[in-house]
XYZ file of N, CA, C and O in Angstrom:
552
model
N -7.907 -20.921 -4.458
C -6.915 -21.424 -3.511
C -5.860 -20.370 -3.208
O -5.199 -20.261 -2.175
N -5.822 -19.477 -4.501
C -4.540 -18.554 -3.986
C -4.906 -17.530 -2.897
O -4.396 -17.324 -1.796
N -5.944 -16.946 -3.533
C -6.643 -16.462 -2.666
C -6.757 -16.393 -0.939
O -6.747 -15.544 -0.047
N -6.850 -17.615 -1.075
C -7.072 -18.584 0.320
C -6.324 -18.393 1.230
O -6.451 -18.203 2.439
N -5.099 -18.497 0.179
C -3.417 -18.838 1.189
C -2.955 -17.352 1.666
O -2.302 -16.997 2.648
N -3.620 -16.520 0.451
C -3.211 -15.356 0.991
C -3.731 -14.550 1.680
O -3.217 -13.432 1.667
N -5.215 -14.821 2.750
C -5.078 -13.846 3.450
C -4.988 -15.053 4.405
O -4.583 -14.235 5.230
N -4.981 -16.066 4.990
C -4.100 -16.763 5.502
C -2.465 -16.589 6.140
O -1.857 -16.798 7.190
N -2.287 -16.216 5.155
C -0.507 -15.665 5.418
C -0.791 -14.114 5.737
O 0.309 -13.606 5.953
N -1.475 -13.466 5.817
C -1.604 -11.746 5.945
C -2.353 -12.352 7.090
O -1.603 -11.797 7.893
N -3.166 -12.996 7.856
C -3.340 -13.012 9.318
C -2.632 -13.984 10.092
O -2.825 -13.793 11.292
N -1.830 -15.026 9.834
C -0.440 -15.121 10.539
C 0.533 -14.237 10.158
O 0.496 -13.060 10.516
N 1.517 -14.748 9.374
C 2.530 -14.270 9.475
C 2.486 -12.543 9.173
O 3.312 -11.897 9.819
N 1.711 -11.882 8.375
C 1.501 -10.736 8.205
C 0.324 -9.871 9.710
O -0.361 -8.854 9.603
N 0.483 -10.670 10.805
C -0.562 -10.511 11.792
C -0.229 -9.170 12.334
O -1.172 -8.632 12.913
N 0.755 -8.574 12.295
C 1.215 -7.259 13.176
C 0.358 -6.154 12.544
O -0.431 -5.440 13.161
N 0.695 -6.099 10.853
C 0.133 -5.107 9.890
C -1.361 -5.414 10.053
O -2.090 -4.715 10.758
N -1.847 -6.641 9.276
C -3.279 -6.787 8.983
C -4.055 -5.982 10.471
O -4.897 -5.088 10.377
N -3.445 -6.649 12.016
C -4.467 -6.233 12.853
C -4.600 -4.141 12.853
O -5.618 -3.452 12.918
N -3.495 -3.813 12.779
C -3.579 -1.887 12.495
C -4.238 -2.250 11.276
O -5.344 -2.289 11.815
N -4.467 -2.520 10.206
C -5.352 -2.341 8.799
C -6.812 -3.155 9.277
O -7.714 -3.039 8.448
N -7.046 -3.718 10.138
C -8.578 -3.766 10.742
C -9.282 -2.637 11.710
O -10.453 -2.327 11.929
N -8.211 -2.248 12.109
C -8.250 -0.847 13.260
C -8.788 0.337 12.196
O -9.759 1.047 12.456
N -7.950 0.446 10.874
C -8.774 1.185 10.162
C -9.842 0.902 9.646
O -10.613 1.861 9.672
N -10.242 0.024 9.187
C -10.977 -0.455 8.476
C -12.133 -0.787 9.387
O -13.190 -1.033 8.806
N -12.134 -0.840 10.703
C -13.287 -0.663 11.498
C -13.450 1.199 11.720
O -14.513 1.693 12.098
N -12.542 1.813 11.492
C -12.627 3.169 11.471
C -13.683 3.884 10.173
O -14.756 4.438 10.413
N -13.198 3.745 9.056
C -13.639 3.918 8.377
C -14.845 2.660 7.585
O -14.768 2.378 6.389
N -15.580 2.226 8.247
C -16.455 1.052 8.159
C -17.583 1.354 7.356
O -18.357 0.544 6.847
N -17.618 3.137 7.255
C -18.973 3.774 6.111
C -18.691 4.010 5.282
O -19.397 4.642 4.496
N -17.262 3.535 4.988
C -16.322 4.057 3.416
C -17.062 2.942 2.548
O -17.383 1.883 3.087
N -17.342 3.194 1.138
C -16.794 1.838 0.338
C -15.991 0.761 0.100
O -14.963 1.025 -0.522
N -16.142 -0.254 0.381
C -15.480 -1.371 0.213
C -15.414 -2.801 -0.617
O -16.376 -3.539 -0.829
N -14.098 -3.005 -1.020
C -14.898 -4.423 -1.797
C -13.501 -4.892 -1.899
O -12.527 -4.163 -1.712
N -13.425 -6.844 -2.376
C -12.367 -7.162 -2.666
C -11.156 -6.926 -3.762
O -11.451 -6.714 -4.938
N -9.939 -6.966 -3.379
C -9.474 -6.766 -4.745
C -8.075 -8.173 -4.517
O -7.323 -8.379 -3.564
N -8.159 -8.590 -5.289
C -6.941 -9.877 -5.448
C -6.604 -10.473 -3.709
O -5.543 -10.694 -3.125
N -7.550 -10.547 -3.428
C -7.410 -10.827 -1.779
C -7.618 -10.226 -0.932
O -8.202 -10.679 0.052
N -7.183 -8.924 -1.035
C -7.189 -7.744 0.414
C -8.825 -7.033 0.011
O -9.335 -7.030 -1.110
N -9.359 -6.521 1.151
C -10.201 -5.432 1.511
C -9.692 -4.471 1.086
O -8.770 -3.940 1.706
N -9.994 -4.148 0.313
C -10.142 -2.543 -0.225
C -11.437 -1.391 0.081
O -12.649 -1.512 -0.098
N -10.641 -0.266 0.604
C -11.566 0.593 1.287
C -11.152 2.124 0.943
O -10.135 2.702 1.327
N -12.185 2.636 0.129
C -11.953 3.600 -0.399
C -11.724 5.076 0.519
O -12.867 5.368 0.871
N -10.918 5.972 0.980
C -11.180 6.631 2.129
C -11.026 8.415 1.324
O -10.772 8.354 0.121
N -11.121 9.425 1.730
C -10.705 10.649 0.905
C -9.466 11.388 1.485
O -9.290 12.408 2.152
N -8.441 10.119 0.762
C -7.330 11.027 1.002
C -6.869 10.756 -0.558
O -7.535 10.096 -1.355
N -5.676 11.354 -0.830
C -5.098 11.265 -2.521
C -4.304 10.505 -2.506
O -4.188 10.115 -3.668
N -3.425 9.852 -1.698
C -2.788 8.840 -2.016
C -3.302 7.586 -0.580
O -3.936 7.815 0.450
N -2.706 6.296 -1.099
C -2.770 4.806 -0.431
C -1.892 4.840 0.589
O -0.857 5.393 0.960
N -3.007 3.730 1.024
C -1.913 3.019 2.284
C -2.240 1.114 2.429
O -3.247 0.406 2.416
N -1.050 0.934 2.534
C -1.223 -0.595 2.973
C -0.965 -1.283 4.250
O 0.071 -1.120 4.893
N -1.798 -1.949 4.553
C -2.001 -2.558 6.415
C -1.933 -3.973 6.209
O -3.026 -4.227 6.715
N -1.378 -5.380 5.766
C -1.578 -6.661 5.202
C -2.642 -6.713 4.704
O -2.665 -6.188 3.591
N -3.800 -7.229 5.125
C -4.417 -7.741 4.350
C -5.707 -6.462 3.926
O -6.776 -6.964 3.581
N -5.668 -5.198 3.933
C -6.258 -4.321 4.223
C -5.629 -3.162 3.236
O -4.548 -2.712 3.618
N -6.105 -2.685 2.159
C -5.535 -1.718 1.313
C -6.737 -0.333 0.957
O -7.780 -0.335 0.304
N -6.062 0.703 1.677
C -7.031 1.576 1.497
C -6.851 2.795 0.417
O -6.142 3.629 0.981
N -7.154 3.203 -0.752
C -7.075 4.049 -1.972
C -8.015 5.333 -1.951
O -9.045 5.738 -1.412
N -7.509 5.538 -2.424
C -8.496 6.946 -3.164
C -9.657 6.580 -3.701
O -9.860 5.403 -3.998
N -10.542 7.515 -3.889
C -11.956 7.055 -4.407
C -11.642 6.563 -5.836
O -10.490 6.657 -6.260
N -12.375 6.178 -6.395
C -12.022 5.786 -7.883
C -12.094 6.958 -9.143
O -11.562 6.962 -10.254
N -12.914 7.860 -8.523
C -13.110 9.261 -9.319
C -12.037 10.152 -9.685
O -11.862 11.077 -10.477
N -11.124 9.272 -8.458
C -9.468 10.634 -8.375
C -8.877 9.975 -9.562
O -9.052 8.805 -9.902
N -7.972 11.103 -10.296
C -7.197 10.439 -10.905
C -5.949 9.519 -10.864
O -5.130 9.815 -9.994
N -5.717 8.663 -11.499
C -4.490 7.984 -10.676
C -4.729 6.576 -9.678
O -3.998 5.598 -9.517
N -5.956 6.887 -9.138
C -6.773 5.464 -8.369
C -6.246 4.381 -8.489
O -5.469 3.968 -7.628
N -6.580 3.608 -9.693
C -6.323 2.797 -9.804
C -4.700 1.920 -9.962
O -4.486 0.711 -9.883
N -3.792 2.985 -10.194
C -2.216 3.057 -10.607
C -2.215 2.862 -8.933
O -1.808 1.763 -8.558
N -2.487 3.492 -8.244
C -2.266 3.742 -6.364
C -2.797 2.373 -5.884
O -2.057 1.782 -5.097
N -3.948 1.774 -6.224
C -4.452 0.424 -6.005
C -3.462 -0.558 -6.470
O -3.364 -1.556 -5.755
N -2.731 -0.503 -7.471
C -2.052 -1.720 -8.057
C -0.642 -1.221 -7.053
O 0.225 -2.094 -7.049
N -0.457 -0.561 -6.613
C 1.053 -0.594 -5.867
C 0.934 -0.513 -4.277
O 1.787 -0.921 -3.489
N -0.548 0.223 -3.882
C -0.937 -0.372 -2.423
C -1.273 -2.261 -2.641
O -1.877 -2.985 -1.849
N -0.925 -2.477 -3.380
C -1.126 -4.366 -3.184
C 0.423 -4.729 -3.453
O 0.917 -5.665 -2.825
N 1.173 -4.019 -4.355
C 2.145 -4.555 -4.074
C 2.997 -4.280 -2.851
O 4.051 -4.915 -2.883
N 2.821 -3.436 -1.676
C 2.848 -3.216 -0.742
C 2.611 -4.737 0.217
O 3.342 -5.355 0.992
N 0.938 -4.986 -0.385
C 0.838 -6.107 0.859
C 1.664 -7.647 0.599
O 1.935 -8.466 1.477
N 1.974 -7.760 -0.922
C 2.968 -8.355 -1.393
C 4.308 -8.626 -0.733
O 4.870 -9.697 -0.502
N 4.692 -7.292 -0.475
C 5.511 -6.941 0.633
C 5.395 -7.617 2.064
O 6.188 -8.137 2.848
N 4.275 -7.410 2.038
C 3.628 -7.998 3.455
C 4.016 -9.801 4.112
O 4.745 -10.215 5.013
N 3.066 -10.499 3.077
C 3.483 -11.322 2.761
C 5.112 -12.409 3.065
O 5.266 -13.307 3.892
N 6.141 -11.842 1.997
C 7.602 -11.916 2.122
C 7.795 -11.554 3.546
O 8.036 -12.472 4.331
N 7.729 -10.476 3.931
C 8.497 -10.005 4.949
C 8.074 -9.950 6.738
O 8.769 -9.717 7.727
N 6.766 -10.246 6.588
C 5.905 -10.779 7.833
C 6.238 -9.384 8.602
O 6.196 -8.299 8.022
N 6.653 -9.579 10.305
C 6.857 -8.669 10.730
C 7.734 -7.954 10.527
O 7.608 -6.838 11.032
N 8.646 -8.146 9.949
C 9.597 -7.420 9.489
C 9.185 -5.847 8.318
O 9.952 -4.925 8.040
N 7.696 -6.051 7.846
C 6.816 -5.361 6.989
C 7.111 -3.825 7.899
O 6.886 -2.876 7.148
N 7.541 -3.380 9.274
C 7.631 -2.189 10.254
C 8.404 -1.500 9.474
O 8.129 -0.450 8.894
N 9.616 -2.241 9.458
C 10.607 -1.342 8.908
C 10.462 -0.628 7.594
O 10.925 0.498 7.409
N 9.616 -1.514 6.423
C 9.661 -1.303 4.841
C 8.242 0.367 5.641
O 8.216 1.555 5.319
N 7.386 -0.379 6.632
C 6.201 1.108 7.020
C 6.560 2.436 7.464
O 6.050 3.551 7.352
N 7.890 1.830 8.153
C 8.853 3.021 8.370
C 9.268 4.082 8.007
O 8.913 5.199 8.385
N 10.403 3.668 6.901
C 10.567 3.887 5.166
C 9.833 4.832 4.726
O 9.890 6.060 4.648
N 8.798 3.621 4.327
C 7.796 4.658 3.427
C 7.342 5.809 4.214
O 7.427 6.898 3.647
N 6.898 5.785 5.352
C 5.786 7.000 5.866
C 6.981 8.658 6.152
O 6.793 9.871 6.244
N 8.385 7.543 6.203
C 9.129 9.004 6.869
C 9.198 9.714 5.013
O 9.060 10.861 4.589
N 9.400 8.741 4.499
C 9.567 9.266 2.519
C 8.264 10.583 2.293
O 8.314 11.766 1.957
N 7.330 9.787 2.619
C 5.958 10.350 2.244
C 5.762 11.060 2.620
O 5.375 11.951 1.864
N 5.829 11.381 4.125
C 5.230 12.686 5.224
C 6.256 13.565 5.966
O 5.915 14.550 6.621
N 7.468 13.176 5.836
C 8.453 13.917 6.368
C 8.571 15.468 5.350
O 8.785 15.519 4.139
N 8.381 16.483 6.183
C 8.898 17.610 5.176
C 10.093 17.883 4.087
O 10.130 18.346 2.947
N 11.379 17.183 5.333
C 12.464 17.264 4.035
C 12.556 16.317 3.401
O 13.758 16.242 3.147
N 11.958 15.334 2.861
C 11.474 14.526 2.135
C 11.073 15.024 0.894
O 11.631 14.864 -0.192
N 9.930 15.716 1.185
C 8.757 16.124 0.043
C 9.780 17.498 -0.454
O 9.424 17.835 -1.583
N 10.948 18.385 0.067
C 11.598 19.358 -0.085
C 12.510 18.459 -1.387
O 12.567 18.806 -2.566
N 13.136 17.300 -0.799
C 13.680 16.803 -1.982
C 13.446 16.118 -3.044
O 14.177 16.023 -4.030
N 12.364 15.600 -2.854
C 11.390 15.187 -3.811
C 11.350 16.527 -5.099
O 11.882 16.549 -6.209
N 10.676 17.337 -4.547
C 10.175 19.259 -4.853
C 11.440 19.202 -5.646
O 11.279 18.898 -6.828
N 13.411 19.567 -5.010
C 13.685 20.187 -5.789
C 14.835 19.142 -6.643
O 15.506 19.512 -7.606
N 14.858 18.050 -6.152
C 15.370 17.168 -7.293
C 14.490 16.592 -8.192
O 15.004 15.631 -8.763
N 12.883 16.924 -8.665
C 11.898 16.433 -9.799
C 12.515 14.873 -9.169
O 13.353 14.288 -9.856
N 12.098 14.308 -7.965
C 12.213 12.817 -7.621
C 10.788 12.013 -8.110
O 9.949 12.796 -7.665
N 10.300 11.317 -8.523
C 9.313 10.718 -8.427
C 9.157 10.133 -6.912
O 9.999 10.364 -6.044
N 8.062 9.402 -6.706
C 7.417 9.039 -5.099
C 8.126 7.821 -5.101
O 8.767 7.567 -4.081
N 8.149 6.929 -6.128
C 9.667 5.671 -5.983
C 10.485 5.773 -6.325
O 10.925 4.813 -6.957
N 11.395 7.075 -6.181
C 12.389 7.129 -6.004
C 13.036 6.350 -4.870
O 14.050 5.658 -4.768
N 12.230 6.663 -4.202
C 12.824 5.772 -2.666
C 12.663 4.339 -2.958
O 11.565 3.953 -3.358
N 13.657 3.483 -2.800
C 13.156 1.742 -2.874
C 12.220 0.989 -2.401
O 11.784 -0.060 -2.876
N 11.939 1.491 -1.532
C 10.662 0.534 -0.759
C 9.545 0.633 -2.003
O 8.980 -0.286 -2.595
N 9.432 2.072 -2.184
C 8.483 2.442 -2.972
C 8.303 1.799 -4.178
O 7.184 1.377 -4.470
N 9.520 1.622 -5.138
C 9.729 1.176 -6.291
C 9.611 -0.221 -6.597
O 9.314 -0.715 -7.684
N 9.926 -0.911 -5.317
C 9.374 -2.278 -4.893
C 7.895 -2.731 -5.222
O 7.528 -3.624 -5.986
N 7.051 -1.764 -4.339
C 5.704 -1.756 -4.034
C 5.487 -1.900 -5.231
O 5.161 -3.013 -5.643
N 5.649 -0.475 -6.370
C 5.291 -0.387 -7.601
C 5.341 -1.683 -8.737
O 4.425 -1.966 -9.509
N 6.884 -2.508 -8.605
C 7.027 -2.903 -9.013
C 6.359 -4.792 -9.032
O 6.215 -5.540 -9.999
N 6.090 -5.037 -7.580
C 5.467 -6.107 -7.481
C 4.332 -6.411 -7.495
O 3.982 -7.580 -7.655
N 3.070 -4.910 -7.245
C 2.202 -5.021 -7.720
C 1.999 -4.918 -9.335
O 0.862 -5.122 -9.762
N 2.735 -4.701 -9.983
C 2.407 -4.793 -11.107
C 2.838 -6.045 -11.546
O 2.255 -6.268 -12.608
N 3.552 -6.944 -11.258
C 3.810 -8.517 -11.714
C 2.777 -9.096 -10.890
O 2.092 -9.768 -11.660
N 2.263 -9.191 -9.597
C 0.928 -9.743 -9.275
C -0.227 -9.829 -9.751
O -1.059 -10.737 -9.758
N -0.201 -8.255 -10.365
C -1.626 -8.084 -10.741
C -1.927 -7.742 -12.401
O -3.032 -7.544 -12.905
N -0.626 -7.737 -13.068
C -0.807 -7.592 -14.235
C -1.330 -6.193 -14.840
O -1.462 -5.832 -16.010
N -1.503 -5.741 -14.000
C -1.964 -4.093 -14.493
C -0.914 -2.999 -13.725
O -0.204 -3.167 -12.733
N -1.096 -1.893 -14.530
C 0.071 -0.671 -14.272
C 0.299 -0.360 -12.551
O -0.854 -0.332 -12.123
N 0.674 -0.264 -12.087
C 0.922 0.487 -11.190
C 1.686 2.392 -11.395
O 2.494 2.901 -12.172
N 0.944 2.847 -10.337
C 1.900 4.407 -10.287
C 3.161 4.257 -9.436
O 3.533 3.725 -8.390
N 3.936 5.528 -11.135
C 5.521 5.450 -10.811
C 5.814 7.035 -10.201
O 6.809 7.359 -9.552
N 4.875 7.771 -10.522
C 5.594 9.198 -10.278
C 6.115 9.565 -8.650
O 6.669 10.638 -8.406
């Protein structure tokens, strides 16, 4: 039933995200895939995650760290969830944190971990009360 409700709520109210995380996920459609606590999980070759509602895409499982990146790309869609469309702004956030140069410069020379930033630490933190297993903090 939980299950149920939740990708339910990730294609209403989470409808903005989930439909871009089908856009990938029809993109990458020859990747590996399988369920994980509700969302599609789709393995793609990059080193770190991304979350789309109901749609969480990780690193292969071979990389190290995989699975730590899986438990906090869900708490991401967790995120999702709570915050419906409002989920832009938290995508915002994160992607300027992640991919912006002076970002990764201060990251580099203050030894920041990747949740340093809040959104991030969020993610980390709610996938790991959802799912009961570690999430990555660095």
């Amino acid at each position: 039933m939980k299950k149920a409700l939740f990708i339910i709520l990730q294609c209403t109210w989470g409808l903005f995200q989930t439909l871009i995380g089908l856009g990938f996920f029809l993109a990458l459609r020859k990747r590996p895939h399988r369920m994980y606590k509700g969302c599609i999980e789709t393995q793609w070759d990059h080193w770190g995650g991304l979350s789309l509602g109901l749609f969480i895409f990780t690193p292969p499982d071979s990389q190290p760290n995989a699975g730590l990146i899986r438990v906090h790309e869900y708490g991401h869609a967790i995120q999702s969830l709570v915050l419906g469309p409002l989920m832009l702004f938290v995508g915002i956030i994160s992607m300027a944190w992640g991919d912006l140069p002076c970002f990764a410069r201060l990251r580099q020379t203050r030894h920041l971990p990747y949740t340093a930033c809040f959104v991030e630490a969020w993610a980390s933190r709610w996938g790991e009360w959802a799912t009961g297993e570690k999430a990555i903090w660095e």
